[in-house]
Short mmCIF file of C-alpha atoms and ligand atoms in Angstrom, two decimals:
data_model
loop_
_atom_site.label_atom_id
_atom_site.label_comp_id
_atom_site.label_asym_id
_atom_site.label_seq_id
_atom_site.Cartn_x
_atom_site.Cartn_y
_atom_site.Cartn_z
CA MET A 1 -0.45 0.08 0.30
CA THR A 2 0.89 3.35 -0.06
CA VAL A 3 1.07 5.51 2.43
CA ALA A 4 1.36 9.46 2.48
CA VAL A 5 1.82 12.31 5.05
CA HIS A 6 -2.03 14.35 4.97
CA GLY A 7 -0.86 16.83 6.93
CA VAL A 8 2.10 18.38 9.20
CA GLY A 9 2.73 20.51 12.30
CA THR A 10 5.33 22.22 14.17
CA SER A 11 5.83 24.00 17.26
CA HIS A 12 8.22 27.43 17.63
CA PHE A 13 12.42 25.32 17.67
CA GLY A 14 14.82 27.19 20.18
CA ARG A 15 14.92 28.08 24.38
CA GLN A 16 11.06 28.53 25.40
CA PRO A 17 12.13 26.73 28.94
CA HIS A 18 8.91 29.22 30.48
CA ARG A 19 7.16 26.51 28.08
CA ASP A 20 6.65 22.72 29.44
CA LEU A 21 5.92 19.55 26.40
CA VAL A 22 2.96 19.45 26.78
CA ALA A 23 2.64 22.99 25.07
CA LEU A 24 4.84 22.09 22.91
CA ALA A 25 3.51 18.44 21.30
CA ALA A 26 -0.33 20.38 21.15
CA ASP A 27 0.90 23.02 18.91
CA ALA A 28 2.15 19.84 17.15
CA VAL A 29 -0.23 18.17 17.19
CA GLN A 30 -3.26 20.25 16.46
CA GLU A 31 -1.65 22.06 13.49
CA ALA A 32 -0.80 18.25 11.57
CA PHE A 33 -4.45 17.53 12.44
CA LEU A 34 -5.84 21.09 10.71
CA ASP A 35 -3.83 20.40 8.03
CA ALA A 36 -4.39 16.67 7.91
CA GLY A 37 -8.72 18.10 8.25
CA THR A 38 -9.12 15.07 11.43
CA ASP A 39 -7.90 14.99 14.26
CA ASP A 40 -9.05 10.70 13.60
CA ILE A 41 -6.18 8.39 13.68
CA ASP A 42 -5.57 5.65 15.17
CA ALA A 43 -2.46 4.60 16.42
CA VAL A 44 1.04 6.95 17.72
CA TRP A 45 4.38 6.28 17.56
CA VAL A 46 6.13 9.61 19.49
CA GLY A 47 10.25 9.98 19.49
CA THR A 48 12.06 11.64 22.55
CA VAL A 49 15.84 10.94 23.33
CA PHE A 50 15.57 12.58 26.93
CA GLY A 51 11.39 12.77 27.80
CA PRO A 52 10.17 11.42 30.54
CA PRO A 53 8.47 7.77 31.88
CA GLY A 54 5.07 8.46 30.53
CA VAL A 55 5.64 11.65 28.53
CA ALA A 56 4.62 10.56 25.22
CA GLN A 57 0.71 9.54 26.88
CA ARG A 58 1.19 12.55 29.21
CA VAL A 59 1.40 14.79 26.51
CA LEU A 60 -0.85 12.70 24.04
CA ARG A 61 -3.74 12.80 26.68
CA ALA A 62 -3.97 16.90 26.88
CA MET A 63 -5.64 16.49 23.12
CA GLY A 64 -7.54 14.06 23.75
CA VAL A 65 -4.48 11.44 21.90
CA THR A 66 -6.48 8.30 24.67
CA GLY A 67 -7.52 4.17 23.99
CA ILE A 68 -4.78 3.90 20.93
CA PRO A 69 -1.91 2.40 21.05
CA VAL A 70 1.01 5.01 21.84
CA VAL A 71 4.67 3.34 21.51
CA THR A 72 8.24 5.53 22.77
CA VAL A 73 10.96 5.63 20.94
CA GLU A 74 14.50 5.95 21.20
CA ASN A 75 17.04 6.32 18.59
CA ALA A 76 19.60 9.12 19.37
CA CYS A 77 18.97 11.89 17.32
CA ALA A 78 17.56 10.34 14.53
CA SER A 79 14.11 9.30 16.60
CA GLY A 80 11.73 12.04 14.96
CA THR A 81 12.55 10.11 12.12
CA THR A 82 12.36 7.42 13.30
CA ALA A 83 9.12 7.51 14.85
CA PHE A 84 7.98 8.16 11.40
CA ALA A 85 9.70 5.38 9.59
CA GLU A 86 7.43 2.64 12.02
CA ALA A 87 4.45 5.17 11.48
CA HIS A 88 4.75 4.51 8.35
CA GLU A 89 5.41 0.60 7.34
CA ALA A 90 2.41 0.86 10.25
CA VAL A 91 -0.16 1.97 7.13
CA ARG A 92 2.09 0.62 4.97
CA THR A 93 1.39 -2.60 6.29
CA GLY A 94 -2.15 -1.80 7.28
CA ARG A 95 -1.48 -2.33 10.53
CA HIS A 96 -2.77 1.02 11.68
CA GLY A 97 -5.63 3.04 8.32
CA ARG A 98 -4.16 6.38 10.16
CA VAL A 99 -1.16 6.57 12.37
CA LEU A 100 0.89 9.43 14.19
CA ALA A 101 4.28 10.66 14.40
CA LEU A 102 5.37 12.87 17.59
CA GLY A 103 8.75 13.88 17.65
CA LEU A 104 9.43 16.13 21.05
CA GLU A 105 12.39 17.19 23.45
CA GLN A 106 13.51 20.07 26.09
CA MET A 107 17.06 20.55 25.94
CA SER A 108 16.77 24.05 27.49
CA THR A 109 15.59 22.55 31.11
CA ALA A 110 18.42 19.41 31.09
CA PHE A 111 21.51 20.48 30.00
CA ALA A 112 23.64 24.36 29.80
CA GLY A 113 25.48 23.90 27.55
CA ALA A 114 26.18 20.92 24.91
CA ILE A 115 24.69 17.43 25.59
CA THR A 116 26.50 15.93 28.88
CA PRO A 117 28.58 12.78 27.16
CA GLU A 118 26.72 9.10 28.53
CA PRO A 119 28.83 8.00 31.25
CA THR A 120 27.28 4.37 30.33
CA ASP A 121 29.67 4.62 27.12
CA PRO A 122 33.42 4.28 27.11
CA GLU A 123 33.81 7.22 24.94
CA GLY A 124 30.54 9.13 27.22
CA ARG A 125 32.67 8.57 29.68
CA SER A 126 35.85 9.21 28.13
CA GLY A 127 34.32 12.82 28.23
CA LEU A 128 33.61 12.98 23.76
CA ALA A 129 31.87 15.95 24.45
CA LEU A 130 29.54 15.86 21.13
CA PRO A 131 31.18 18.31 19.31
CA ALA A 132 34.24 16.29 19.64
CA LEU A 133 33.61 13.49 17.88
CA TYR A 134 32.35 15.81 14.07
CA ALA A 135 35.20 18.03 15.25
CA MET A 136 37.62 15.23 15.03
CA ALA A 137 35.76 14.68 11.26
CA ALA A 138 35.99 17.68 11.12
CA ALA A 139 40.02 17.66 11.55
CA ARG A 140 40.36 14.80 9.14
CA TYR A 141 38.40 16.02 6.49
CA LEU A 142 41.31 18.69 6.72
CA HIS A 143 44.69 17.48 7.52
CA LEU A 144 43.74 15.15 4.25
CA GLY A 145 42.49 18.80 1.90
CA LEU A 146 38.57 16.94 1.56
CA ALA A 147 37.79 20.59 2.81
CA THR A 148 38.97 23.69 4.27
CA PRO A 149 38.09 25.82 6.85
CA GLU A 150 36.53 28.66 4.92
CA GLN A 151 34.31 25.31 3.46
CA LEU A 152 32.92 24.43 6.49
CA ALA A 153 32.07 27.71 7.19
CA ALA A 154 29.95 28.48 4.02
CA VAL A 155 27.48 25.77 5.15
CA SER A 156 26.98 27.85 8.54
CA VAL A 157 26.84 31.40 6.55
CA LYS A 158 24.78 29.15 3.67
CA ASN A 159 21.69 27.88 6.25
CA HIS A 160 21.73 30.38 8.91
CA ALA A 161 20.83 32.78 5.53
CA HIS A 162 18.35 30.36 5.26
CA ALA A 163 16.28 30.28 7.75
CA LEU A 164 16.23 34.46 7.91
CA HIS A 165 12.90 33.12 6.28
CA ASN A 166 11.22 30.71 8.36
CA PRO A 167 9.57 32.23 11.51
CA ARG A 168 10.39 29.14 13.36
CA ALA A 169 13.67 28.86 13.01
CA GLN A 170 15.67 29.74 16.45
CA TYR A 171 18.45 31.48 14.84
CA SER A 172 18.98 33.06 11.30
CA GLY A 173 21.55 35.61 10.58
CA ARG A 174 23.51 37.12 7.70
CA HIS A 175 26.90 35.49 8.13
CA THR A 176 30.05 35.70 6.78
CA VAL A 177 32.58 32.77 6.16
CA ALA A 178 34.98 35.59 8.73
CA GLU A 179 32.59 36.33 11.37
CA VAL A 180 31.91 31.72 11.61
CA LEU A 181 36.10 31.01 11.59
CA ALA A 182 35.78 34.11 14.16
CA SER A 183 33.23 32.74 16.98
CA ARG A 184 34.54 31.23 20.02
CA MET A 185 37.26 27.67 18.97
CA ILE A 186 34.46 24.61 20.85
CA ALA A 187 36.44 21.93 19.43
CA ASP A 188 39.13 22.46 16.88
CA PRO A 189 38.16 23.25 14.23
CA LEU A 190 34.89 23.23 14.96
CA THR A 191 33.13 26.89 15.92
CA LEU A 192 30.40 28.26 18.23
CA LEU A 193 28.57 29.19 14.59
CA GLN A 194 29.51 25.41 12.81
CA CYS A 195 27.46 24.25 16.24
CA CYS A 196 23.39 23.63 16.59
CA PRO A 197 22.07 25.13 19.54
CA THR A 198 20.20 24.04 22.56
CA SER A 199 16.84 23.81 21.79
CA ASP A 200 13.35 22.78 22.71
CA GLY A 201 10.81 21.97 20.23
CA ALA A 202 7.39 19.76 18.81
CA ALA A 203 7.13 18.15 15.78
CA ALA A 204 4.12 16.02 14.15
CA ALA A 205 2.63 14.32 10.41
CA VAL A 206 -0.34 12.50 10.05
CA LEU A 207 0.26 9.47 7.53
CA ALA A 208 -2.48 6.82 5.74
CA PRO A 209 -3.05 5.38 2.64
CA ALA A 210 -2.19 7.80 -0.54
CA THR A 211 -6.03 8.22 -2.17
CA GLY A 212 -4.47 10.97 -4.24
CA GLY A 213 -5.50 13.73 -2.57
CA ALA A 214 -3.87 16.84 -3.93
CA ARG A 215 -2.54 18.47 -0.12
CA GLU A 216 -1.09 14.38 0.40
CA VAL A 217 2.54 14.51 0.13
CA THR A 218 3.37 10.79 -1.04
CA VAL A 219 6.47 8.22 1.26
CA ARG A 220 7.95 6.77 -2.19
CA GLY A 221 10.48 5.32 -0.16
CA VAL A 222 12.19 4.82 3.56
CA ALA A 223 15.00 2.92 5.11
CA LEU A 224 16.22 2.93 8.39
CA ARG A 225 19.84 1.09 9.61
CA SER A 226 21.92 1.56 12.76
CA GLY A 227 25.62 1.22 12.33
CA ALA A 228 28.14 -1.16 11.86
CA PRO A 229 31.78 -0.86 13.34
CA TRP A 230 33.18 2.04 12.43
CA ASN A 231 36.71 2.27 13.09
CA HIS A 232 40.08 1.67 11.17
CA ARG A 233 39.42 -0.52 8.95
CA SER A 234 36.73 2.11 7.34
CA PRO A 235 37.93 4.45 4.82
CA HIS A 236 35.38 7.22 5.95
CA VAL A 237 34.59 9.58 8.39
CA TRP A 238 32.64 9.31 11.13
CA GLY A 239 28.72 8.02 9.74
CA HIS A 240 29.88 8.28 6.02
CA ASP A 241 29.17 4.71 5.33
CA LEU A 242 25.70 4.31 7.28
CA VAL A 243 24.43 7.49 5.93
CA ARG A 244 25.44 5.63 2.85
CA ARG A 245 24.03 2.28 3.25
CA THR A 246 21.15 3.83 4.72
CA ALA A 247 20.34 6.16 1.05
CA MET A 248 21.05 2.87 -0.70
CA ASP A 249 17.28 0.81 0.80
CA ALA A 250 15.23 4.20 0.68
CA PHE A 251 16.42 4.21 -3.04
CA ALA A 252 16.43 1.22 -3.86
CA ALA A 253 12.39 1.10 -1.74
CA ALA A 254 11.88 4.70 -4.05
CA GLU A 255 12.49 2.36 -7.16
CA LEU A 256 15.08 5.38 -7.57
CA LEU A 257 18.86 4.76 -9.02
CA ASP A 258 20.02 7.01 -7.06
CA ALA A 259 19.96 11.29 -5.62
CA THR A 260 20.18 12.67 -9.45
CA ASP A 261 16.02 13.12 -9.09
CA VAL A 262 16.17 14.48 -6.05
CA ASP A 263 14.94 18.68 -6.03
CA VAL A 264 15.57 19.56 -2.54
CA ALA A 265 17.04 17.91 1.11
CA GLU A 266 16.59 18.20 4.77
CA VAL A 267 20.08 16.77 6.30
CA HIS A 268 21.38 15.63 8.71
CA ASP A 269 23.73 19.38 9.91
CA ALA A 270 23.87 19.60 13.72
CA PHE A 271 27.45 20.41 13.30
CA THR A 272 28.95 21.70 10.31
CA ILE A 273 31.21 19.03 8.45
CA GLY A 274 28.02 16.64 9.66
CA GLU A 275 26.08 18.56 6.27
CA ILE A 276 29.48 18.03 4.06
CA VAL A 277 29.95 14.38 5.36
CA THR A 278 25.55 13.67 4.85
CA THR A 279 25.74 15.53 1.17
CA GLU A 280 28.50 13.62 0.13
CA ALA A 281 27.20 9.62 1.61
CA LEU A 282 23.37 10.49 -0.49
CA GLY A 283 25.50 11.00 -3.67
CA PHE A 284 25.06 14.54 -4.32
CA VAL A 285 28.58 15.50 -5.34
CA ALA A 286 31.24 13.73 -5.85
CA PRO A 287 32.75 12.27 -2.74
CA GLY A 288 35.40 14.98 -1.69
CA ASP A 289 33.10 17.38 -3.55
CA GLY A 290 30.85 18.58 -0.59
CA GLY A 291 32.86 21.29 0.78
CA LYS A 292 33.15 23.24 -2.54
CA ALA A 293 29.23 22.36 -3.52
CA ALA A 294 28.51 24.65 0.01
CA ALA A 295 31.42 26.99 -0.52
CA ALA A 296 30.06 27.64 -4.49
CA GLY A 297 25.92 27.72 -4.16
CA VAL A 298 25.20 25.34 -5.37
CA THR A 299 23.41 23.49 -2.60
CA ALA A 300 21.58 27.27 -1.40
CA LEU A 301 18.48 28.47 -2.34
CA GLY A 302 19.03 28.97 -5.70
CA GLY A 303 21.33 26.42 -6.63
CA VAL A 304 21.16 23.02 -8.10
CA LEU A 305 20.36 20.91 -4.85
CA PRO A 306 18.83 23.16 -2.09
CA VAL A 307 19.35 21.51 1.46
CA ASN A 308 19.02 22.82 4.17
CA PRO A 309 15.90 25.45 2.86
CA SER A 310 15.23 25.78 6.80
CA GLY A 311 17.83 26.57 8.25
CA GLY A 312 18.83 22.85 9.59
CA LEU A 313 20.15 21.90 12.59
CA LEU A 314 22.12 24.44 12.54
CA SER A 315 20.02 27.17 12.63
CA ARG A 316 15.73 26.12 12.66
CA GLY A 317 17.50 24.38 16.20
CA HIS A 318 17.85 20.58 16.91
CA PRO A 319 15.58 19.18 19.26
CA LEU A 320 17.37 15.90 19.39
CA GLY A 321 13.47 14.03 18.95
CA ALA A 322 11.33 16.76 17.56
CA THR A 323 14.05 17.15 15.13
CA GLY A 324 13.61 14.25 12.10
CA LEU A 325 9.63 15.04 12.50
CA ALA A 326 10.72 18.35 12.11
CA GLN A 327 12.62 17.86 8.13
CA LEU A 328 9.42 16.09 7.47
CA ALA A 329 7.85 18.88 7.37
CA GLU A 330 9.53 21.48 5.60
CA ILE A 331 10.21 18.86 2.69
CA VAL A 332 5.96 18.81 2.87
CA TRP A 333 5.49 21.72 2.88
CA GLN A 334 8.02 22.01 -0.51
CA LEU A 335 7.10 19.87 -2.04
CA ARG A 336 3.00 21.55 -1.76
CA GLY A 337 4.64 24.75 -2.63
CA GLU A 338 4.06 26.56 -0.01
CA ALA A 339 7.17 27.03 1.91
CA ARG A 340 7.02 30.76 1.16
CA GLY A 341 10.15 32.63 1.35
CA ARG A 342 12.92 29.01 1.13
CA GLN A 343 10.16 27.94 -1.82
CA VAL A 344 12.23 25.05 -3.51
CA GLU A 345 10.72 26.35 -7.37
CA GLY A 346 8.73 23.38 -8.74
CA ALA A 347 10.57 21.00 -6.39
CA ARG A 348 8.98 17.36 -6.94
CA LEU A 349 11.33 14.47 -5.51
CA GLY A 350 12.43 15.98 -1.71
CA LEU A 351 14.67 14.00 0.98
CA VAL A 352 14.93 13.94 4.26
CA GLU A 353 18.59 12.49 5.86
CA THR A 354 18.44 11.57 9.32
CA MET A 355 21.21 10.71 11.66
CA GLY A 356 22.89 10.06 15.50
CA GLY A 357 25.38 8.64 17.66
CA GLY A 358 26.81 8.50 20.41
CA VAL A 359 27.02 4.90 21.20
CA SER A 360 30.76 4.47 21.45
CA VAL A 361 32.85 1.76 18.05
CA LEU A 362 29.42 2.21 15.64
CA ASP A 363 29.05 4.20 12.91
CA GLY A 364 26.45 5.58 14.60
CA ASN A 365 23.04 5.13 16.79
CA SER A 366 20.43 4.78 14.27
CA CYS A 367 20.32 6.54 10.44
CA VAL A 368 16.13 7.35 9.12
CA VAL A 369 16.62 8.07 4.86
CA ALA A 370 13.19 9.21 3.54
CA VAL A 371 11.83 10.05 -0.05
CA LEU A 372 8.45 11.69 -0.64
CA GLU A 373 6.92 12.85 -3.82
CA ALA A 374 4.75 15.67 -4.49
CA PRO A 375 1.07 16.16 -4.47
CA MET B 1 22.24 11.14 30.66
CA SER B 2 21.78 8.46 33.12
CA GLN B 3 23.48 7.51 36.52
CA PRO B 4 26.83 5.42 35.72
CA SER B 5 27.25 2.46 37.20
CA THR B 6 29.74 1.02 39.41
CA VAL B 7 31.49 -0.88 35.87
CA ASP B 8 34.44 1.44 34.10
CA PRO B 9 33.09 1.05 30.88
CA ARG B 10 36.20 1.99 29.22
CA PRO B 11 38.52 0.32 28.32
CA ARG B 12 40.90 -1.47 30.39
CA VAL B 13 45.18 -0.69 29.99
CA GLU B 14 46.60 -3.35 31.97
CA GLN B 15 50.68 -2.94 32.10
CA GLY B 16 52.66 -5.62 30.59
CA PRO B 17 56.13 -7.57 32.51
CA ASP B 18 57.50 -5.40 29.98
CA GLY B 19 56.74 -2.14 31.34
CA ARG B 20 54.82 -0.88 28.38
CA TYR B 21 50.73 -0.27 28.35
CA ARG B 22 48.31 -2.39 26.64
CA VAL B 23 44.07 -2.43 25.78
CA GLU B 24 42.73 -5.72 26.96
CA GLY B 25 40.37 -6.23 24.21
CA ILE B 26 38.81 -9.42 21.54
CA ARG B 27 40.48 -10.32 18.48
CA CYS B 28 37.48 -12.47 16.03
CA PRO B 29 38.83 -15.82 14.56
CA SER B 30 36.62 -15.59 11.38
CA CYS B 31 36.70 -12.14 10.45
CA GLY B 32 39.88 -10.36 12.13
CA GLU B 33 37.76 -7.73 14.05
CA VAL B 34 39.14 -6.50 16.75
CA ALA B 35 37.18 -4.24 19.16
CA ALA B 36 39.49 -2.53 22.62
CA PHE B 37 36.28 -4.83 24.47
CA ALA B 38 35.46 -8.12 26.53
CA TRP B 39 32.19 -8.71 24.55
CA PRO B 40 31.23 -12.22 24.11
CA ARG B 41 30.41 -12.17 20.76
CA CYS B 42 32.97 -10.06 17.44
CA PRO B 43 30.36 -6.92 16.96
CA ALA B 44 30.90 -7.38 13.06
CA CYS B 45 29.65 -11.26 12.48
CA ARG B 46 28.64 -12.25 16.17
CA SER B 47 31.59 -15.37 15.95
CA GLY B 48 32.55 -15.81 19.14
CA VAL B 49 35.59 -13.81 20.12
CA GLY B 50 38.97 -14.93 21.97
CA PRO B 51 42.01 -12.61 24.78
CA ALA B 52 43.96 -9.82 23.04
CA SER B 53 46.19 -7.07 23.76
CA PHE B 54 47.02 -3.94 21.92
CA GLY B 55 49.94 -1.65 22.00
CA PRO B 56 51.09 0.10 23.56
CA ASP B 57 52.01 2.11 20.57
CA GLY B 58 49.52 3.53 17.37
CA THR B 59 48.20 5.93 14.99
CA VAL B 60 46.78 9.12 15.57
CA TRP B 61 43.67 8.89 12.87
CA SER B 62 42.40 12.53 13.59
CA SER B 63 42.41 14.34 17.73
CA THR B 64 40.09 17.77 19.39
CA VAL B 65 40.58 19.96 21.43
CA VAL B 66 37.42 20.12 24.15
CA ARG B 67 37.03 24.02 25.03
CA ILE B 68 33.55 23.67 25.88
CA PRO B 69 32.90 22.66 29.79
CA VAL B 70 31.81 18.38 30.64
CA PRO B 71 30.55 17.22 33.63
CA GLY B 72 34.19 16.77 36.31
CA ARG B 73 36.02 18.03 33.20
CA THR B 74 38.51 20.64 32.87
CA PRO B 75 38.18 22.23 29.83
CA PRO B 76 40.56 22.63 27.90
CA TYR B 77 41.32 18.77 26.87
CA VAL B 78 42.25 17.07 24.37
CA LEU B 79 40.81 14.13 22.59
CA ALA B 80 42.48 11.24 19.76
CA TYR B 81 41.04 8.44 18.03
CA VAL B 82 44.11 6.25 17.95
CA ASP B 83 44.57 3.10 15.57
CA LEU B 84 46.64 1.15 18.31
CA ASP B 85 49.00 -0.95 15.54
CA ASP B 86 47.36 -4.02 14.74
CA GLY B 87 44.26 -3.08 16.91
CA PRO B 88 41.36 -0.76 17.29
CA ARG B 89 40.88 2.38 16.73
CA VAL B 90 40.15 3.66 20.84
CA LEU B 91 39.54 7.22 22.65
CA ALA B 92 42.51 7.88 24.36
CA HIS B 93 43.53 11.90 25.57
CA VAL B 94 46.58 13.42 25.33
CA THR B 95 49.29 14.04 27.53
CA GLY B 96 50.33 17.42 25.53
CA PRO B 97 49.24 20.14 23.65
CA GLY B 98 47.95 18.07 20.69
CA ALA B 99 48.69 15.38 18.27
CA PRO B 100 49.18 15.93 14.81
CA ILE B 101 47.23 12.81 12.68
CA GLY B 102 49.18 10.89 11.80
CA GLY B 103 51.42 10.29 13.91
CA ARG B 104 52.32 7.76 17.10
CA VAL B 105 51.79 7.76 20.03
CA ARG B 106 52.19 5.29 23.06
CA LEU B 107 49.46 3.96 25.12
CA ALA B 108 51.21 5.44 28.96
CA PRO B 109 49.35 5.26 32.67
CA PRO B 110 45.66 5.94 32.61
CA SER B 111 45.15 9.00 34.66
CA ALA B 112 43.38 8.53 37.74
CA ASP B 113 39.63 8.93 36.39
CA GLY B 114 40.27 6.03 34.19
CA ASP B 115 41.17 7.67 30.52
CA VAL B 116 42.93 5.70 28.42
CA THR B 117 45.77 8.42 28.02
CA VAL B 118 48.38 8.94 24.92
CA GLU B 119 52.17 10.15 24.88
CA VAL B 120 52.67 11.56 21.71
CA LEU B 121 56.77 9.86 19.92
CA ALA B 122 58.72 12.34 18.93
ZN1 ZN C 1 33.99 -11.18 13.26
#
C-alpha cells in the first residue's frame, strides 16, 4: 500500500523553558490535525531521547488522544524520523489506518550547554562531547585536503541565511565566513556558529494510505539502519558509511537508482562537517566535493540542489526527538509549494536524512532516510 | 544521561612485564575484527571471540581540543582517535598540547580517573 503524509505541524523552535512539553506537543499535533483535516487516528509513534518516562501519554492525553496504541521510540537524533519510519510501516502493512508520528524534546531545562556525554558509554565516560566527535571528522577532512575551514564555515553561512525566511527558526542571520571562523572555538576546528544550538520543540505528521489528494505528499521510500563497527578498517569518517548504506536502501525502496532526481533535501547538519559528509554520502556531490558545493552555492537556495532550506539543525535548532519530524514537515511544505520565502521552485522529489550518534565503536546509533514526492 | 554503574565502561589498560601499557580487548578468529572491550561476541560478525592485547604504540587518526565545559572535566583537553598497531581504534586523552594526525603515539598510564591516555612520540 502506498502511504502519504496528509498533514504536518510544528511548534516554534528555540529555548523555551517557560513552556512545557505538553504545550510544545500541542502546537505540533493540533497543527498537524488541522492540516490533515482530521484528528481521527488509530495509533501514535513518539520519538524522544531525554523525555521522561510516560512523556508520550502525558502530552497526548491533553489533546484527547487516549485509548489507542502509543509507542515511544529512542534512536538518538534520529528518534523523530524513526517514529515516522515506524508509523509509515504501520500504515503500509495495513496494521493501522491512520497514524500520528510525533517528535518532541526539551533540551534547555536539561543542559546548560552541550549534551552531557553519556557516562555508561566508554567514549562518553572519557569525555567525548558530541562536538568533539564531529570535530575529529572535520579535522580529518582538513588534514586530507577534502575541505577547507572556509568551506566548513560556508555551510553555516548558507543555513543561517536560509533561516531568515523561516519564522520558526531559532537563529538566523547574514553571517560572513570570517565571522563564523572567528566565533568561539568549541572543539577544534569547529567554532560556535558551526554547532547546533540547545533547543526545545515538537513536530508531528499524520500518515494514511495515499488517495491522490491534492495536498498529499507521497512517501516513495523510507529506510532505517543502525550503525556497523567503525574502526581502522573504515575508509571514511564517522557516520559516512551508515548514511550511505541507509540511503541506498531508501533509493531502492523508492525505485530510484540514486539521488539524481532529488530537488530539495533536509539533512543532518548538527555540525557543519555533518552536512558536508552527508551530501557526499547521499551522492548529491562527488566524494570530497561537499565543502566545495557549499562554498559555491550548489546547495544553497537557488542552487542546483538546495540543502536545508529551513536553516537546518544549525539554525532552526535541534531538539533531538523533534528534529526528524521538523525536517519532514519542511519537505512536505516544499513539495506542496507552501514554503514561501524559502520555496524551492518546482520541487517534485524531496529527501529527509537524520543521523544519531553516541554509541562508541558504531558509526552511528541510527540513520533514517526518506524520499517523498509532491502531490 | 543515565547514572553510571559501578562498572567502568572504558577500555582496560594493563602494564605488561616489559613495563609497557596495553589495551585488553578481543580479536575475532572468523573475520579478524578487533575491539578494545571484553565483549562475548564479535561486533562485526557475531562469532565467538578470544582475548587479545593491543599496543603499546599507535597512529593518530584524528584529534581535537575540547574547549567547552563537560561535567567532571576541566577544558581544554586533547582527545584523539588512535589506531593501535594491529589493533582497534580507541579514544584516548593526549598528554601535551596536541596530537598531529598521522603522528605516532604510545599508551601511557591511564589517568587517575581511568581515562585511556597516550603520549606523543618524538
Ligand atoms: Zn568477526
